[in-house]
mmCIF file of C-alpha atoms in Angstrom:
data_model
loop_
_atom_site.group_PDB
_atom_site.id
_atom_site.type_symbol
_atom_site.label_atom_id
_atom_site.label_comp_id
_atom_site.label_asym_id
_atom_site.label_seq_id
_atom_site.Cartn_x
_atom_site.Cartn_y
_atom_site.Cartn_z
ATOM 1 C CA ALA B 153 -9.744 -94.784 -21.185
ATOM 2 C CA GLN B 154 -10.911 -93.487 -24.365
ATOM 3 C CA ASN B 155 -14.791 -93.997 -24.978
ATOM 4 C CA GLY B 156 -14.733 -97.499 -23.382
ATOM 5 C CA ARG B 157 -11.307 -98.434 -24.860
ATOM 6 C CA ARG B 158 -8.515 -98.686 -22.385
ATOM 7 C CA GLY B 159 -5.978 -95.902 -22.724
ATOM 8 C CA ALA B 160 -2.126 -96.257 -21.641
ATOM 9 C CA LEU B 161 0.228 -94.043 -19.676
ATOM 10 C CA MET B 162 3.787 -94.445 -18.416
ATOM 11 C CA ILE B 163 5.251 -92.971 -15.343
ATOM 12 C CA THR B 164 8.950 -92.954 -14.797
ATOM 13 C CA LEU B 165 11.011 -91.778 -11.822
ATOM 14 C CA ASP B 166 14.942 -90.938 -11.495
ATOM 15 C CA VAL B 167 16.582 -93.817 -9.357
ATOM 16 C CA ASN B 168 18.049 -91.010 -7.543
ATOM 17 C CA HIS B 169 14.953 -89.493 -6.403
ATOM 18 C CA PRO B 170 14.472 -89.200 -2.661
ATOM 19 C CA ASP B 171 10.710 -90.725 -2.915
ATOM 20 C CA ILE B 172 12.069 -93.838 -5.039
ATOM 21 C CA GLU B 173 11.512 -96.486 -2.415
ATOM 22 C CA GLU B 174 7.643 -95.366 -2.017
ATOM 23 C CA PHE B 175 7.361 -95.303 -5.763
ATOM 24 C CA ILE B 176 8.866 -98.628 -6.540
ATOM 25 C CA HIS B 177 6.436 -100.414 -4.107
ATOM 26 C CA CYS B 178 3.152 -98.519 -5.016
ATOM 27 C CA LYS B 179 2.213 -101.109 -7.412
ATOM 28 C CA GLN B 180 2.929 -104.103 -4.915
ATOM 29 C CA ASP B 181 -0.980 -103.362 -4.198
ATOM 30 C CA LEU B 182 -2.542 -104.057 -7.297
ATOM 31 C CA LYS B 183 -5.666 -102.140 -6.309
ATOM 32 C CA ASN B 184 -3.369 -99.075 -6.952
ATOM 33 C CA ILE B 185 -2.445 -97.232 -9.811
ATOM 34 C CA THR B 186 -4.528 -99.732 -12.129
ATOM 35 C CA GLY B 187 -4.368 -97.046 -15.467
ATOM 36 C CA ALA B 188 -0.531 -96.581 -15.727
ATOM 37 C CA ASN B 189 2.769 -98.482 -15.999
ATOM 38 C CA ILE B 190 5.841 -97.634 -13.944
ATOM 39 C CA SER B 191 9.310 -97.541 -14.550
ATOM 40 C CA VAL B 192 12.501 -96.705 -12.672
ATOM 41 C CA LYS B 193 14.939 -94.538 -14.909
ATOM 42 C CA LEU B 194 18.506 -96.259 -14.390
ATOM 43 C CA SER B 195 21.705 -94.429 -14.302
ATOM 44 C CA ASP B 196 25.205 -95.724 -15.167
ATOM 45 C CA GLU B 197 26.366 -94.167 -12.058
ATOM 46 C CA PHE B 198 23.839 -96.115 -10.034
ATOM 47 C CA MET B 199 24.689 -99.586 -11.687
ATOM 48 C CA ARG B 200 28.299 -99.054 -11.070
ATOM 49 C CA SER B 201 27.300 -98.316 -7.218
ATOM 50 C CA VAL B 202 25.184 -101.586 -7.097
ATOM 51 C CA GLU B 203 28.185 -103.172 -8.910
ATOM 52 C CA SER B 204 30.660 -101.972 -5.928
ATOM 53 C CA ASP B 205 28.148 -102.370 -3.346
ATOM 54 C CA SER B 206 28.878 -98.547 -2.297
ATOM 55 C CA ASP B 207 26.602 -95.505 -1.051
ATOM 56 C CA PHE B 208 24.307 -93.817 -3.399
ATOM 57 C CA THR B 209 23.017 -90.536 -3.066
ATOM 58 C CA LEU B 210 19.259 -89.838 -3.657
ATOM 59 C CA LYS B 211 18.687 -85.951 -4.437
ATOM 60 C CA PHE B 212 16.172 -83.182 -5.316
ATOM 61 C CA PRO B 213 15.964 -81.904 -7.916
ATOM 62 C CA THR B 214 17.190 -85.158 -9.353
ATOM 63 C CA ASN B 215 19.405 -83.321 -11.863
ATOM 64 C CA SER B 216 20.524 -80.290 -9.736
ATOM 65 C CA ASP B 217 24.137 -79.849 -8.667
ATOM 66 C CA ALA B 218 22.955 -78.079 -5.577
ATOM 67 C CA PRO B 219 20.071 -80.113 -4.373
ATOM 68 C CA ILE B 220 17.638 -78.808 -1.689
ATOM 69 C CA MET B 221 17.338 -82.340 -0.626
ATOM 70 C CA THR B 222 19.718 -85.336 -0.301
ATOM 71 C CA LYS B 223 19.541 -88.905 1.142
ATOM 72 C CA VAL B 224 22.364 -91.604 1.268
ATOM 73 C CA VAL B 225 21.278 -95.356 0.732
ATOM 74 C CA LYS B 226 23.028 -98.617 -0.051
ATOM 75 C CA ALA B 227 22.917 -99.003 -3.708
ATOM 76 C CA LYS B 228 22.630 -102.707 -3.923
ATOM 77 C CA GLU B 229 19.652 -103.207 -1.285
ATOM 78 C CA LEU B 230 17.859 -100.409 -3.437
ATOM 79 C CA TRP B 231 18.444 -102.558 -6.241
ATOM 80 C CA ARG B 232 17.211 -105.557 -4.487
ATOM 81 C CA LYS B 233 13.960 -103.897 -3.756
ATOM 82 C CA ILE B 234 13.565 -103.037 -7.434
ATOM 83 C CA VAL B 235 14.297 -106.300 -8.461
ATOM 84 C CA THR B 236 12.050 -107.656 -5.950
ATOM 85 C CA CYS B 237 9.190 -105.511 -6.709
ATOM 86 C CA ALA B 238 9.443 -106.111 -10.376
ATOM 87 C CA ARG B 239 9.571 -110.074 -9.881
ATOM 88 C CA ASN B 240 6.427 -110.171 -7.778
ATOM 89 C CA THR B 241 4.238 -107.880 -10.107
ATOM 90 C CA ALA B 242 6.317 -107.159 -13.045
ATOM 91 C CA GLU B 243 6.704 -103.563 -12.114
ATOM 92 C CA PRO B 244 8.317 -101.246 -11.891
ATOM 93 C CA GLY B 245 10.052 -101.515 -15.286
ATOM 94 C CA LEU B 246 13.910 -101.028 -15.534
ATOM 95 C CA ILE B 247 14.774 -98.305 -18.132
ATOM 96 C CA PHE B 248 18.686 -98.049 -18.371
ATOM 97 C CA TRP B 249 18.526 -94.604 -19.030
ATOM 98 C CA ASP B 250 22.173 -93.374 -19.688
ATOM 99 C CA ARG B 251 22.458 -96.492 -22.041
ATOM 100 C CA GLN B 252 19.362 -95.468 -24.198
ATOM 101 C CA HIS B 253 20.609 -91.713 -24.205
ATOM 102 C CA TYR B 254 24.130 -92.765 -25.435
ATOM 103 C CA TYR B 255 22.970 -95.456 -27.958
ATOM 104 C CA SER B 256 20.521 -93.089 -29.420
ATOM 105 C CA THR B 257 20.872 -90.978 -32.352
ATOM 106 C CA SER B 258 18.446 -88.237 -31.438
ATOM 107 C CA SER B 259 18.876 -88.060 -27.304
ATOM 108 C CA VAL B 260 22.611 -86.868 -27.832
ATOM 109 C CA TYR B 261 21.139 -83.764 -29.728
ATOM 110 C CA PRO B 262 20.147 -81.377 -26.488
ATOM 111 C CA PHE B 263 17.219 -80.051 -28.341
ATOM 112 C CA TYR B 264 15.867 -83.675 -29.004
ATOM 113 C CA LYS B 265 16.930 -85.285 -25.774
ATOM 114 C CA ASN B 266 14.823 -87.952 -24.640
ATOM 115 C CA VAL B 267 12.622 -87.378 -21.467
ATOM 116 C CA SER B 268 10.582 -90.343 -21.049
ATOM 117 C CA THR B 269 9.084 -93.262 -23.085
ATOM 118 C CA ASN B 270 5.714 -93.932 -24.562
ATOM 119 C CA PRO B 271 3.386 -96.298 -22.716
ATOM 120 C CA CYS B 272 5.038 -99.691 -23.628
ATOM 121 C CA ALA B 273 8.421 -98.279 -23.342
ATOM 122 C CA GLU B 274 9.853 -99.377 -26.717
ATOM 123 C CA ILE B 275 10.757 -96.086 -27.480
ATOM 124 C CA ALA B 276 12.211 -93.244 -25.651
ATOM 125 C CA MET B 277 11.677 -89.783 -27.175
ATOM 126 C CA GLY B 278 11.295 -85.940 -26.487
ATOM 127 C CA GLY B 279 8.657 -83.943 -25.527
ATOM 128 C CA ASN B 280 5.746 -83.711 -27.838
ATOM 129 C CA ASP B 281 7.065 -85.913 -30.275
ATOM 130 C CA SER B 282 5.587 -89.015 -31.652
ATOM 131 C CA CYS B 283 6.767 -92.599 -33.465
ATOM 132 C CA ARG B 284 5.094 -93.352 -36.760
ATOM 133 C CA LEU B 285 5.169 -96.940 -36.532
ATOM 134 C CA ILE B 286 4.911 -99.498 -39.674
ATOM 135 C CA ALA B 287 5.807 -103.231 -39.211
ATOM 136 C CA ILE B 288 7.561 -105.099 -41.768
ATOM 137 C CA ASN B 289 6.681 -108.921 -42.181
ATOM 138 C CA PHE B 290 9.943 -110.737 -41.731
ATOM 139 C CA PHE B 291 8.036 -114.135 -42.593
ATOM 140 C CA SER B 292 7.736 -113.175 -45.915
ATOM 141 C CA PHE B 293 11.262 -112.880 -46.568
ATOM 142 C CA ILE B 294 11.668 -116.679 -46.260
ATOM 143 C CA LYS B 295 11.236 -118.516 -49.372
ATOM 144 C CA ASN B 296 10.564 -122.346 -49.817
ATOM 145 C CA CYS B 297 9.197 -122.271 -46.175
ATOM 146 C CA PHE B 298 9.534 -125.060 -44.049
ATOM 147 C CA THR B 299 11.600 -127.259 -46.613
ATOM 148 C CA THR B 300 15.009 -127.974 -46.567
ATOM 149 C CA ASP B 301 15.794 -125.842 -49.254
ATOM 150 C CA ALA B 302 14.200 -122.594 -47.342
ATOM 151 C CA TYR B 303 16.443 -119.511 -47.540
ATOM 152 C CA LEU B 304 16.484 -115.634 -46.939
ATOM 153 C CA ASP B 305 15.814 -113.586 -49.725
ATOM 154 C CA GLU B 306 18.321 -110.800 -48.738
ATOM 155 C CA GLU B 307 17.787 -108.584 -51.560
ATOM 156 C CA LYS B 308 14.068 -108.358 -51.032
ATOM 157 C CA VAL B 309 14.739 -107.852 -47.495
ATOM 158 C CA TYR B 310 16.994 -104.595 -48.206
ATOM 159 C CA GLU B 311 14.252 -103.477 -51.061
ATOM 160 C CA ILE B 312 11.569 -103.664 -48.752
ATOM 161 C CA CYS B 313 13.093 -101.932 -45.642
ATOM 162 C CA TYR B 314 14.547 -99.315 -47.936
ATOM 163 C CA GLU B 315 11.294 -98.417 -49.232
ATOM 164 C CA ALA B 316 9.263 -99.018 -45.940
ATOM 165 C CA GLN B 317 11.862 -96.155 -44.545
ATOM 166 C CA ARG B 318 10.647 -93.899 -47.701
ATOM 167 C CA LEU B 319 7.147 -94.457 -46.574
ATOM 168 C CA ALA B 320 7.671 -93.703 -43.094
ATOM 169 C CA ASP B 321 9.196 -90.181 -43.947
ATOM 170 C CA ASP B 322 5.813 -89.934 -46.217
ATOM 171 C CA LEU B 323 4.047 -90.571 -43.256
ATOM 172 C CA VAL B 324 5.432 -87.895 -41.404
ATOM 173 C CA ASP B 325 4.180 -85.486 -43.619
ATOM 174 C CA LEU B 326 0.718 -87.207 -43.695
ATOM 175 C CA GLU B 327 0.771 -86.714 -39.889
ATOM 176 C CA LEU B 328 1.751 -83.055 -40.296
ATOM 177 C CA GLU B 329 -1.248 -82.633 -42.858
ATOM 178 C CA TYR B 330 -3.709 -83.542 -40.406
ATOM 179 C CA VAL B 331 -2.205 -81.906 -37.248
ATOM 180 C CA THR B 332 -2.745 -78.612 -39.383
ATOM 181 C CA LYS B 333 -6.182 -79.360 -40.017
ATOM 182 C CA ILE B 334 -6.729 -79.903 -36.158
ATOM 183 C CA ILE B 335 -5.011 -76.752 -35.417
ATOM 184 C CA LYS B 336 -7.388 -74.734 -38.140
ATOM 185 C CA LYS B 337 -10.236 -76.526 -36.296
ATOM 186 C CA ILE B 338 -9.396 -75.362 -32.943
ATOM 187 C CA GLU B 339 -8.639 -71.980 -34.266
ATOM 188 C CA SER B 340 -12.109 -71.660 -35.554
ATOM 189 C CA ASP B 341 -14.311 -73.148 -32.584
ATOM 190 C CA PRO B 342 -16.631 -70.594 -30.868
ATOM 191 C CA GLU B 343 -14.805 -70.649 -27.507
ATOM 192 C CA PRO B 344 -12.839 -67.695 -25.779
ATOM 193 C CA ASP B 345 -9.030 -68.263 -26.822
ATOM 194 C CA PHE B 346 -8.109 -68.413 -23.129
ATOM 195 C CA ILE B 347 -9.852 -71.810 -23.032
ATOM 196 C CA LYS B 348 -8.521 -73.013 -26.553
ATOM 197 C CA GLU B 349 -4.895 -71.947 -25.456
ATOM 198 C CA ALA B 350 -3.392 -74.955 -23.992
ATOM 199 C CA GLU B 351 -4.761 -77.457 -26.414
ATOM 200 C CA LEU B 352 -3.873 -75.032 -29.224
ATOM 201 C CA ARG B 353 -0.151 -74.756 -27.855
ATOM 202 C CA THR B 354 -0.055 -78.588 -27.378
ATOM 203 C CA TRP B 355 -0.948 -79.288 -31.122
ATOM 204 C CA LYS B 356 1.453 -76.990 -32.257
ATOM 205 C CA GLU B 357 4.105 -78.496 -30.392
ATOM 206 C CA LEU B 358 3.070 -81.599 -31.841
ATOM 207 C CA TYR B 359 3.382 -80.218 -35.217
ATOM 208 C CA ARG B 360 7.015 -78.661 -34.740
ATOM 209 C CA THR B 361 8.623 -81.604 -33.566
ATOM 210 C CA GLY B 362 7.252 -83.755 -36.161
ATOM 211 C CA LYS B 363 8.249 -81.234 -38.799
ATOM 212 C CA GLU B 364 11.856 -80.774 -37.026
ATOM 213 C CA GLY B 365 13.043 -84.030 -36.144
ATOM 214 C CA ARG B 366 10.708 -86.380 -38.481
ATOM 215 C CA ARG B 367 11.122 -89.430 -36.204
ATOM 216 C CA THR B 368 10.175 -92.636 -37.875
ATOM 217 C CA GLY B 369 9.599 -96.098 -36.184
ATOM 218 C CA THR B 370 10.192 -98.702 -38.862
ATOM 219 C CA GLY B 371 9.816 -102.006 -37.111
ATOM 220 C CA PHE B 372 9.014 -105.565 -37.680
ATOM 221 C CA THR B 373 6.643 -108.517 -36.892
ATOM 222 C CA GLY B 374 6.902 -112.263 -37.752
ATOM 223 C CA LEU B 375 10.349 -112.745 -36.559
ATOM 224 C CA ALA B 376 9.533 -115.993 -34.816
ATOM 225 C CA ASP B 377 7.752 -117.317 -37.600
ATOM 226 C CA MET B 378 10.650 -116.392 -40.038
ATOM 227 C CA VAL B 379 12.899 -118.337 -37.808
ATOM 228 C CA ALA B 380 10.779 -121.527 -37.972
ATOM 229 C CA ALA B 381 10.143 -121.150 -41.736
ATOM 230 C CA MET B 382 13.863 -121.819 -41.859
ATOM 231 C CA ASN B 383 13.650 -124.754 -39.620
ATOM 232 C CA PHE B 384 15.812 -123.147 -36.931
ATOM 233 C CA ASN B 385 14.837 -123.277 -33.322
ATOM 234 C CA TYR B 386 14.110 -119.528 -32.200
ATOM 235 C CA ASP B 387 16.986 -120.066 -29.408
ATOM 236 C CA SER B 388 19.689 -121.810 -31.751
ATOM 237 C CA ASP B 389 22.638 -120.292 -33.074
ATOM 238 C CA ASP B 390 21.605 -120.712 -36.395
ATOM 239 C CA GLY B 391 18.745 -118.733 -35.269
ATOM 240 C CA ILE B 392 20.438 -115.984 -33.644
ATOM 241 C CA LYS B 393 22.664 -115.864 -36.981
ATOM 242 C CA LEU B 394 19.642 -115.375 -38.722
ATOM 243 C CA ILE B 395 18.237 -112.692 -37.069
ATOM 244 C CA GLU B 396 21.741 -110.639 -36.728
ATOM 245 C CA LYS B 397 21.730 -111.114 -40.530
ATOM 246 C CA VAL B 398 18.122 -109.741 -41.226
ATOM 247 C CA MET B 399 18.609 -106.800 -38.583
ATOM 248 C CA ARG B 400 22.095 -105.831 -40.558
ATOM 249 C CA ILE B 401 20.235 -105.635 -43.638
ATOM 250 C CA LYS B 402 17.448 -103.632 -42.284
ATOM 251 C CA CYS B 403 19.679 -101.516 -40.353
ATOM 252 C CA GLN B 404 21.903 -100.645 -43.763
ATOM 253 C CA ALA B 405 18.827 -100.170 -45.913
ATOM 254 C CA GLU B 406 16.727 -97.833 -43.681
ATOM 255 C CA PHE B 407 20.023 -95.310 -42.952
ATOM 256 C CA ASP B 408 20.727 -95.631 -46.633
ATOM 257 C CA ALA B 409 17.116 -94.351 -47.608
ATOM 258 C CA SER B 410 17.416 -91.757 -44.764
ATOM 259 C CA VAL B 411 20.580 -90.540 -46.339
ATOM 260 C CA ASP B 412 19.394 -90.578 -49.894
ATOM 261 C CA MET B 413 16.205 -88.673 -48.486
ATOM 262 C CA SER B 414 18.316 -85.967 -47.038
ATOM 263 C CA ILE B 415 20.178 -85.478 -50.281
ATOM 264 C CA ILE B 416 16.818 -85.057 -52.075
ATOM 265 C CA ARG B 417 14.662 -83.278 -49.545
ATOM 266 C CA GLY B 418 17.072 -82.059 -47.020
ATOM 267 C CA PRO B 419 18.133 -83.558 -43.539
ATOM 268 C CA PHE B 420 16.187 -83.156 -40.173
ATOM 269 C CA ILE B 421 16.655 -79.662 -38.660
ATOM 270 C CA GLY B 422 19.810 -79.397 -36.528
ATOM 271 C CA PHE B 423 21.819 -82.338 -38.050
ATOM 272 C CA ASN B 424 25.297 -81.838 -36.904
ATOM 273 C CA PRO B 425 28.493 -84.230 -37.420
ATOM 274 C CA ALA B 426 30.023 -83.433 -34.358
ATOM 275 C CA ILE B 427 27.235 -84.141 -31.873
ATOM 276 C CA GLU B 428 26.646 -87.341 -34.247
ATOM 277 C CA ASP B 429 29.968 -88.827 -33.323
ATOM 278 C CA THR B 430 29.003 -88.415 -29.690
ATOM 279 C CA SER B 431 26.200 -91.497 -29.969
ATOM 280 C CA GLU B 432 27.314 -94.689 -29.294
ATOM 281 C CA PHE B 433 24.992 -95.804 -32.154
ATOM 282 C CA VAL B 434 26.674 -93.880 -34.691
ATOM 283 C CA GLN B 435 30.008 -94.972 -33.584
ATOM 284 C CA MET B 436 28.857 -98.304 -34.333
ATOM 285 C CA LEU B 437 27.690 -97.226 -37.696
ATOM 286 C CA LYS B 438 31.299 -95.849 -38.205
ATOM 287 C CA SER B 439 32.838 -99.217 -37.318
ATOM 288 C CA GLU B 440 30.353 -101.818 -38.778
ATOM 289 C CA PHE B 441 29.229 -99.757 -41.960
ATOM 290 C CA ASN B 442 31.941 -97.376 -42.619
ATOM 291 C CA GLU B 443 30.829 -96.421 -46.106
ATOM 292 C CA LEU B 444 27.011 -95.503 -45.183
ATOM 293 C CA TYR B 445 28.522 -93.482 -41.690
ATOM 294 C CA THR B 446 30.770 -91.198 -44.407
ATOM 295 C CA ARG B 447 27.862 -90.747 -46.755
ATOM 296 C CA MET B 448 25.792 -89.482 -43.622
ATOM 297 C CA MET B 449 28.462 -87.393 -42.489
ATOM 298 C CA SER B 450 28.743 -85.596 -45.536
ATOM 299 C CA TYR B 451 25.062 -85.420 -46.583
ATOM 300 C CA GLY B 452 23.090 -85.649 -43.327
ATOM 301 C CA ARG B 453 20.237 -88.107 -42.475
ATOM 302 C CA ARG B 454 16.365 -87.305 -43.063
ATOM 303 C CA ASN B 455 15.108 -88.832 -39.674
ATOM 304 C CA VAL B 456 16.544 -87.915 -36.395
ATOM 305 C CA SER B 457 15.670 -91.172 -35.242
ATOM 306 C CA LEU B 458 14.582 -94.392 -37.747
ATOM 307 C CA SER B 459 13.356 -97.574 -35.978
ATOM 308 C CA THR B 460 12.023 -99.440 -32.762
ATOM 309 C CA VAL B 461 11.247 -102.893 -31.822
ATOM 310 C CA ALA B 462 7.753 -103.300 -30.271
ATOM 311 C CA PRO B 463 7.888 -105.628 -26.968
#
């Protein structure tokens, strides 16, 4: 908690950790661990084992090729326990970790690899990173709301999403400015260096990751209101087509803005077309937005990752 305000914390554990069963059951007693959310990182390997109803090996360390401890379990039995606990108390959460990794624009870079998520799990990030959130009101893009003449202003969607991405990149610099002030404040504090060392190191790492990757989180609000304003049911085919159209425009506008800023301001540190091509998301861009993909590969991208969706 912070000054009486509830804080937030996400604790994640790999599904192949030997203590995974104890972990997934730890919040079935609602009196335990009341100040944190928990989630299981689910690998493609584990999900394939569930699908084939085969054995699955737990190990520690979880990413080791020569673990000091192993334990063989039935994948489907472990999966049922995870799902049962999630159904009973809404925890643990399920993070399909390999899917988020390969579909990411950032995690495919070894030096930007995602390690966990923020407390609400809408965005996976590397260590010491942060996500500068901006919410675009989708409802405002519908003209003649709730009438038979209602329509989506597609040009306005592109314009606002493009400018929002530029604003998000400006916000990175604003954050770095304030982090610099915090660092200077710590350095001038009267406490001995050995006391200030950990805090100072943390803020310097926050500055480094923000400056190098320039991650942004351009999101949205008002999605349901937008669909309703067009006189569509939220789960209708027309509603889904509308959402698909808006998200396509948003995606193109944001990436166009990030590529244009790369030309003017420079790309994020380490941009590499060969690494980019290992991202399934980038391969989607190549297929769906080929001209944008070609420009990005030529000029780079300003931001290692661009958008996020709140839960």
